[in-house]
Amino acid sequence: MSDGPDIATVLASVLADDGGSMTPPIVQTSLFAFDNYAAFEARMAGDTDTAIYTRVQNPTVAAFEGLMAQAEEGEAAVGFASGMAAISSTLLAFVKPGDRIACIEHAYPDTYRFFERMLRPFGVQIDYHPARAFEDDPDLLNGVAIAYLESPSSVVFTPMNLARVAEHATRHGTVTMIDNSWASPVFQRPLTLGIDIVLHSASKYISGHSDTVAGVVVSSHAHIARIRDLTLPLLGAKLAPFEAFLLTRGLRTLKVRMMQHQATADLFVDRLAAVPQVRRINSPGANAVPGLTGRSGLMSIEFDDTVDIPAFADAFTHFRLGVSWGGFESLVLPARVALAQAGEHNSLQAFGVSPNLVRLNLGLEDPEDLWADFESALSASLT
Ligand SMILES: *Cc1c(COP(=O)(O)O)cnc(C)c1O
């Protein structure tokens, strides 16, 4: 990632006159009026490219999209109302009945539900494979329309060699998509490794402050044009100007925040290795796979049976209990809460996640305060 998003350049490209503003104005309008009939007709005919209606185009949103394209080294980007809107709108722009999708095991739980509850009933076949199979089996993607990837995966954070998977995919004509929310463009830029489409829940590190829900897709001009032509206007899950403003603000501090998340995560990984109750630490760091250059603050650990997990969860003072991640505040999410989630197609149940697994979102508080909190919660929970 370049040292700082070049806000001035991006603003100048989307706003006729930014008036010297350091930040994008929030262009809070539904429609954009035309000066005369000829301009209106020319725009509708596609001869010009000015904004018509905020469902598909808005300057504040375009400023954020321009910065994301730059951060991920893509040609273009499109914002959405949530990470799930970005994921579902992208999949629906590329899939058709009868297609086969190969998906990573331990995909984000609602992505798994989208496959099982919405795409499968429409005649799409979905198979789930471990990261290893995507890397090592050169024929896994034979006849597969879409490879849906996360590296690292959700829940157990298994990383994969994306460049190798992209090579296999190219040979089979498979479109590759990756959810890059965990690493952010600071630690991994999948397009530079040969992946076709990058998806983000911008609700996490890109926003960085637990104050917005949003999503974004970055890819080539052609792929983004297809999404803009089909699912952005027709499903209509657009990014709002105010959310885009918050995300632009988040991007300015993304790199320094990621460095601090990494420092705290490194400290935890070092010290967790000496904790006797910890059976396994799931936290890939720099160079765990080629192209991954850092460790984010989201990890999971598996305890042995001596830890009373509900008591552990209740014993923290800094860490709060909750879903989501990527903001200032540290959070604990015990897998057994997710395993208990009501409703069909629970991915943690489907992929056999241990009830002794706990996810930690290490935030931006003092690392020593966080470690002291972890240690005292653990000692309060030993049975
Ligand atoms: C949160 C999350 C999503 C979904 O994003 P929303 O903004 O909540 O819709 C997708 N993928 C991953 C890895 C996530 O953590």
Coordinates of C-alpha atoms and ligand atoms in Angstrom, one line a residue:
M1 CA 0.0 0.0 0.0
S2 CA 1.3 3.5 -0.8
D3 CA 2.2 5.5 2.3
G4 CA -1.1 7.3 2.5
P5 CA -4.2 7.3 0.3
D6 CA -3.9 10.3 -2.0
I7 CA -7.2 11.9 -1.0
A8 CA -6.5 15.1 -3.0
T9 CA -6.0 13.3 -6.3
V10 CA -9.1 11.1 -5.8
L11 CA -11.2 14.0 -4.8
A12 CA -10.1 16.0 -7.8
S13 CA -11.1 13.1 -10.0
V14 CA -14.6 12.8 -8.7
L15 CA -15.5 16.4 -7.8
A16 CA -15.5 19.3 -10.3
D17 CA -14.4 21.7 -7.6
D18 CA -13.5 20.5 -4.1
G19 CA -13.0 24.1 -2.9
G20 CA -9.8 23.0 -1.1
S21 CA -11.6 20.6 1.2
M22 CA -9.3 18.1 3.0
T23 CA -12.1 15.6 3.2
P24 CA -14.9 14.6 0.8
P25 CA -18.1 16.6 1.1
I26 CA -21.0 14.3 2.0
V27 CA -23.1 14.8 -1.1
Q28 CA -26.5 13.9 0.5
T29 CA -28.7 13.9 -2.5
S30 CA -30.8 11.2 -4.1
L31 CA -30.7 12.6 -7.7
F32 CA -28.5 14.9 -9.8
A33 CA -30.4 17.3 -12.1
F34 CA -29.3 18.1 -15.6
D35 CA -28.8 21.6 -17.1
N36 CA -30.7 20.9 -20.3
Y37 CA -32.4 18.2 -22.4
A38 CA -29.3 17.5 -24.5
A39 CA -27.1 16.8 -21.5
F40 CA -29.8 14.5 -20.0
E41 CA -30.2 12.5 -23.2
A42 CA -26.4 12.2 -23.7
R43 CA -26.0 10.8 -20.2
M44 CA -28.8 8.3 -20.7
A45 CA -27.3 7.2 -24.0
G46 CA -24.0 6.6 -22.2
D47 CA -22.1 9.3 -24.0
T48 CA -21.2 11.0 -20.7
D49 CA -20.6 9.6 -17.2
T50 CA -22.0 12.2 -14.7
A51 CA -24.0 11.0 -11.7
I52 CA -27.8 10.5 -12.2
Y53 CA -29.0 8.8 -9.1
T54 CA -27.3 7.9 -5.8
R55 CA -28.4 4.2 -6.0
V56 CA -25.6 3.7 -8.6
Q57 CA -23.4 6.8 -8.4
N58 CA -22.5 9.4 -5.9
P59 CA -19.3 11.5 -5.6
T60 CA -18.7 10.8 -1.9
V61 CA -19.0 7.1 -2.6
A62 CA -16.8 7.4 -5.7
A63 CA -14.1 9.1 -3.6
F64 CA -14.0 6.0 -1.3
E65 CA -14.1 3.6 -4.2
G66 CA -11.2 5.4 -5.8
L67 CA -9.1 5.1 -2.6
M68 CA -9.9 1.4 -2.3
A69 CA -8.9 0.7 -5.9
Q70 CA -5.6 2.4 -5.2
A71 CA -5.1 0.5 -1.8
E72 CA -5.8 -2.9 -3.4
E73 CA -3.9 -2.1 -6.6
G74 CA -7.0 -2.7 -8.6
E75 CA -8.4 -0.9 -11.6
A76 CA -11.8 -0.1 -10.1
A77 CA -14.0 -0.6 -7.0
V78 CA -17.7 -0.5 -6.0
G79 CA -19.1 0.2 -2.5
F80 CA -22.0 -1.7 -0.9
A81 CA -24.2 -1.3 2.1
S82 CA -22.5 -4.2 3.9
G83 CA -19.9 -6.8 3.5
M84 CA -22.7 -9.4 2.8
A85 CA -24.2 -7.0 0.2
A86 CA -20.7 -6.9 -1.5
I87 CA -20.4 -10.7 -1.3
S88 CA -23.9 -11.6 -2.5
S89 CA -24.0 -9.0 -5.2
T90 CA -20.7 -10.1 -6.6
L91 CA -21.6 -13.8 -6.5
L92 CA -25.0 -13.1 -8.2
A93 CA -23.3 -11.1 -10.9
F94 CA -21.1 -14.1 -11.9
V95 CA -23.0 -17.3 -11.1
K96 CA -25.8 -19.0 -13.0
P97 CA -27.9 -22.1 -12.4
G98 CA -26.0 -25.3 -13.0
D99 CA -22.6 -23.7 -12.1
R100 CA -20.2 -25.3 -9.6
I101 CA -18.6 -23.2 -6.9
A102 CA -15.6 -24.4 -4.9
C103 CA -15.5 -22.6 -1.5
I104 CA -13.0 -22.6 1.3
E105 CA -13.9 -24.5 4.5
H106 CA -14.6 -22.2 7.5
A107 CA -15.9 -19.5 5.2
Y108 CA -17.6 -16.6 7.1
P109 CA -20.8 -18.0 8.6
D110 CA -23.3 -15.8 6.7
T111 CA -21.4 -16.4 3.4
Y112 CA -21.8 -20.2 4.1
R113 CA -25.6 -19.5 4.7
F114 CA -25.8 -17.5 1.5
F115 CA -24.4 -20.5 -0.4
E116 CA -26.6 -23.1 1.3
R117 CA -29.9 -21.1 1.8
M118 CA -29.9 -19.0 -1.4
L119 CA -27.6 -20.3 -4.1
R120 CA -28.1 -24.1 -3.7
P121 CA -31.9 -23.9 -4.0
F122 CA -31.4 -22.0 -7.3
G123 CA -29.4 -25.0 -8.7
V124 CA -25.9 -24.0 -7.9
Q125 CA -23.6 -26.8 -6.7
I126 CA -21.2 -25.8 -3.9
D127 CA -18.3 -27.9 -2.5
Y128 CA -16.2 -27.0 0.4
H129 CA -12.5 -27.8 0.5
P130 CA -9.6 -27.2 2.9
A131 CA -6.9 -24.6 1.9
R132 CA -4.4 -27.5 1.2
A133 CA -6.7 -29.0 -1.5
F134 CA -6.9 -25.7 -3.3
E135 CA -3.1 -25.5 -3.3
D136 CA -2.1 -29.0 -3.9
D137 CA -4.8 -30.5 -6.2
P138 CA -4.2 -28.9 -9.7
D139 CA -7.5 -30.4 -10.9
L140 CA -9.7 -29.3 -8.1
L141 CA -11.0 -26.4 -10.1
N142 CA -11.7 -28.5 -13.3
G143 CA -15.3 -27.5 -14.3
V144 CA -15.6 -25.0 -11.5
A145 CA -17.0 -21.6 -12.4
I146 CA -16.1 -19.7 -9.2
A147 CA -13.4 -20.3 -6.5
Y148 CA -14.6 -18.5 -3.4
L149 CA -11.7 -18.0 -1.0
E150 CA -10.7 -16.5 2.3
S151 CA -7.1 -16.4 3.4
P152 CA -6.9 -16.8 6.2
S153 CA -10.3 -18.5 6.6
S154 CA -12.7 -17.4 9.3
V155 CA -12.8 -19.0 12.8
V156 CA -9.6 -21.1 12.5
F157 CA -7.6 -18.6 10.4
T158 CA -6.0 -21.1 7.9
P159 CA -4.0 -19.2 5.3
M160 CA -3.5 -20.4 1.7
N161 CA -1.0 -19.8 -1.0
L162 CA -3.1 -17.5 -3.2
A163 CA -0.6 -17.2 -6.1
R164 CA -0.6 -21.0 -6.5
V165 CA -4.4 -21.2 -6.4
A166 CA -4.7 -18.4 -8.9
E167 CA -2.4 -20.4 -11.3
H168 CA -4.7 -23.4 -11.1
A169 CA -7.7 -21.2 -11.6
T170 CA -6.3 -19.6 -14.7
R171 CA -5.7 -23.0 -16.2
H172 CA -9.3 -24.0 -15.6
G173 CA -10.9 -20.6 -16.5
T174 CA -12.3 -20.3 -12.9
V175 CA -13.1 -16.8 -11.6
T176 CA -11.4 -16.3 -8.2
M177 CA -12.9 -14.2 -5.4
I178 CA -11.4 -13.6 -2.0
D179 CA -12.7 -12.0 1.2
N180 CA -9.7 -9.9 2.3
S181 CA -11.3 -8.4 5.4
W182 CA -8.8 -10.0 7.8
A183 CA -5.5 -8.9 6.3
S184 CA -6.7 -5.6 4.8
P185 CA -4.8 -4.2 1.8
V186 CA -2.0 -3.3 4.3
F187 CA -1.0 -6.9 4.8
Q188 CA -2.2 -8.6 1.6
R189 CA -3.1 -7.5 -1.9
P190 CA -4.6 -10.5 -3.6
L191 CA -5.0 -8.9 -7.0
T192 CA -1.2 -8.6 -7.2
L193 CA -1.1 -12.4 -6.6
G194 CA -3.4 -13.2 -9.5
I195 CA -6.8 -13.3 -7.8
D196 CA -9.6 -11.8 -9.9
I197 CA -11.9 -10.1 -7.3
V198 CA -11.3 -8.8 -3.8
L199 CA -14.2 -8.4 -1.4
H200 CA -14.3 -6.6 2.0
S201 CA -16.5 -6.2 4.9
A202 CA -15.5 -2.5 5.4
S203 CA -17.3 -2.7 8.7
K204 CA -14.1 -4.2 10.2
Y205 CA -10.6 -2.8 9.7
I206 CA -11.4 -0.3 6.9
S207 CA -13.9 1.6 9.1
G208 CA -11.8 0.7 12.2
H209 CA -14.1 2.3 14.7
S210 CA -17.1 -0.1 15.1
D211 CA -19.4 2.7 13.9
T212 CA -20.5 1.6 10.4
V213 CA -21.6 -1.4 8.4
A214 CA -20.4 -1.4 4.8
G215 CA -18.7 -3.4 2.0
V216 CA -16.6 -2.9 -1.1
V217 CA -15.4 -4.9 -4.1
V218 CA -12.1 -4.2 -6.0
S219 CA -11.2 -5.7 -9.4
S220 CA -10.6 -5.0 -13.0
H221 CA -12.6 -2.5 -15.0
A222 CA -14.5 -5.3 -16.7
H223 CA -15.5 -7.2 -13.6
I224 CA -16.6 -4.0 -11.7
A225 CA -18.5 -2.9 -14.8
R226 CA -20.4 -6.1 -14.8
I227 CA -21.4 -5.6 -11.1
R228 CA -22.3 -2.0 -11.7
D229 CA -24.5 -3.1 -14.7
L230 CA -26.3 -5.9 -13.0
T231 CA -26.5 -6.3 -9.2
L232 CA -25.6 -2.9 -7.9
P233 CA -28.6 -1.3 -9.7
L234 CA -30.9 -4.3 -9.6
L235 CA -30.4 -5.4 -6.0
G236 CA -29.8 -1.8 -4.9
A237 CA -27.7 -2.5 -1.8
K238 CA -25.6 0.7 -2.3
L239 CA -23.2 2.4 0.0
A240 CA -24.6 5.6 1.5
P241 CA -22.6 8.9 1.2
F242 CA -22.3 9.3 5.0
E243 CA -20.9 5.7 5.4
A244 CA -18.5 6.4 2.5
F245 CA -17.3 9.5 4.3
L246 CA -16.6 7.5 7.5
L247 CA -14.7 4.8 5.5
T248 CA -12.6 7.5 3.8
R249 CA -11.7 8.7 7.2
G250 CA -10.9 5.1 8.3
L251 CA -8.6 4.6 5.4
R252 CA -6.4 7.4 6.4
T253 CA -5.3 5.6 9.6
L254 CA -5.6 2.1 8.3
K255 CA -1.9 1.5 8.1
V256 CA -0.9 2.8 11.5
R257 CA -3.9 0.9 13.1
M258 CA -2.8 -2.4 11.4
M259 CA 0.8 -1.9 12.7
Q260 CA -0.6 -1.5 16.3
H261 CA -2.9 -4.5 15.9
Q262 CA 0.0 -6.5 14.7
A263 CA 2.3 -5.4 17.6
T264 CA -0.4 -6.5 20.2
A265 CA -1.1 -9.8 18.3
D266 CA 2.7 -10.6 18.2
L267 CA 2.9 -10.0 21.9
F268 CA -0.1 -12.3 22.5
V269 CA 1.2 -15.1 20.2
D270 CA 4.6 -15.0 22.0
R271 CA 3.1 -15.2 25.5
L272 CA 0.3 -17.6 24.6
A273 CA 2.9 -20.2 23.6
A274 CA 3.8 -20.5 27.3
V275 CA 0.3 -20.9 28.6
P276 CA -0.3 -24.5 29.5
Q277 CA -4.1 -24.4 29.0
V278 CA -3.6 -23.3 25.3
R279 CA -3.7 -26.3 22.9
R280 CA -3.6 -24.3 19.7
I281 CA -3.1 -20.7 18.5
N282 CA -4.7 -19.8 15.2
S283 CA -2.9 -16.6 14.1
P284 CA -1.0 -16.6 10.8
G285 CA 1.7 -13.9 10.7
A286 CA 4.0 -12.4 8.1
N287 CA 5.2 -14.9 5.5
A288 CA 3.0 -17.7 6.8
V289 CA 2.1 -17.9 3.1
P290 CA 3.7 -16.0 0.2
G291 CA 2.1 -12.5 -0.1
L292 CA 0.9 -12.2 3.5
T293 CA 3.1 -9.5 5.1
G294 CA 1.6 -9.1 8.6
R295 CA -0.5 -10.4 11.4
S296 CA -3.8 -8.8 12.1
G297 CA -5.4 -8.5 15.6
L298 CA -8.1 -11.2 15.0
M299 CA -7.1 -14.7 16.2
S300 CA -8.5 -17.7 17.9
I301 CA -7.1 -20.0 20.5
E302 CA -8.2 -23.5 21.6
F303 CA -8.1 -24.3 25.3
D304 CA -7.9 -27.7 27.0
D305 CA -10.8 -28.9 29.1
T306 CA -9.6 -27.2 32.3
V307 CA -10.9 -23.8 31.2
D308 CA -14.5 -23.0 32.1
I309 CA -15.3 -20.9 28.9
P310 CA -18.4 -19.0 30.2
A311 CA -16.5 -18.1 33.4
F312 CA -13.5 -17.0 31.3
A313 CA -15.8 -14.8 29.0
D314 CA -17.3 -13.2 32.1
A315 CA -14.0 -12.4 33.9
F316 CA -12.7 -9.7 31.5
T317 CA -12.6 -6.0 32.3
H318 CA -11.1 -4.5 29.1
F319 CA -12.3 -7.1 26.5
R320 CA -16.0 -6.9 25.8
L321 CA -18.2 -9.8 24.7
G322 CA -19.6 -9.5 21.1
V323 CA -19.6 -10.3 17.4
S324 CA -17.7 -8.3 14.7
W325 CA -14.1 -7.0 15.1
G326 CA -11.6 -4.5 13.7
G327 CA -12.4 -1.5 15.9
F328 CA -10.7 0.1 18.8
E329 CA -12.2 -2.1 21.5
S330 CA -11.0 -5.6 22.2
L331 CA -13.6 -8.4 22.0
V332 CA -14.0 -12.0 23.0
L333 CA -16.3 -14.4 21.1
P334 CA -16.5 -17.9 22.4
A335 CA -17.2 -20.5 19.6
R336 CA -19.8 -22.1 21.8
V337 CA -22.0 -19.0 21.5
A338 CA -21.8 -19.3 17.7
L339 CA -22.3 -23.1 17.9
A340 CA -25.5 -22.4 19.8
Q341 CA -26.8 -19.9 17.2
A342 CA -30.3 -20.9 16.2
G343 CA -31.3 -21.6 12.6
E344 CA -30.3 -23.8 9.7
H345 CA -26.8 -24.2 8.3
N346 CA -24.5 -23.3 11.1
S347 CA -21.0 -23.3 9.6
L348 CA -19.3 -23.9 12.9
Q349 CA -21.3 -27.1 13.4
A350 CA -20.9 -28.1 9.7
F351 CA -17.1 -27.7 9.9
G352 CA -16.7 -29.3 13.3
V353 CA -15.3 -26.3 15.3
S354 CA -14.3 -27.1 18.9
P355 CA -16.4 -25.7 21.7
N356 CA -13.1 -24.9 23.5
L357 CA -12.2 -22.4 20.8
V358 CA -12.3 -18.7 21.7
R359 CA -11.9 -15.8 19.2
L360 CA -10.0 -12.7 20.3
N361 CA -10.2 -9.4 18.6
L362 CA -7.2 -7.5 19.9
G363 CA -8.0 -3.8 19.7
L364 CA -6.0 -0.7 20.1
E365 CA -5.9 -0.4 23.9
D366 CA -2.5 -0.7 25.8
P367 CA -1.1 -4.2 24.9
E368 CA 0.1 -4.8 28.5
D369 CA -3.4 -3.9 29.9
L370 CA -4.9 -6.4 27.5
W371 CA -2.5 -9.2 28.4
A372 CA -3.0 -8.6 32.1
D373 CA -6.8 -8.8 31.5
F374 CA -6.4 -12.0 29.6
E375 CA -4.2 -13.6 32.3
S376 CA -6.6 -12.7 35.1
A377 CA -9.6 -13.9 33.2
L378 CA -7.9 -17.2 32.6
S379 CA -6.9 -17.7 36.2
A380 CA -10.5 -16.9 37.3
S381 CA -11.8 -19.6 35.0
L382 CA -9.6 -22.6 35.8
T383 CA -11.8 -25.5 37.0
Ligands
LIG1 C1 -18.1 -9.4 9.1 C2 -17.6 -10.2 8.0 C3 -18.4 -10.3 6.8 C4 -19.7 -9.6 6.6 O1 -19.6 -8.2 6.6 P1 -20.8 -7.3 7.0 O2 -20.3 -5.9 6.8 O3 -21.1 -7.6 8.5 O4 -22.0 -7.6 6.2 C5 -17.8 -10.9 5.7 N1 -16.6 -11.6 5.8 C6 -15.9 -11.5 7.0 C7 -14.6 -12.2 7.1 C8 -16.4 -10.8 8.1 O5 -15.7 -10.8 9.2

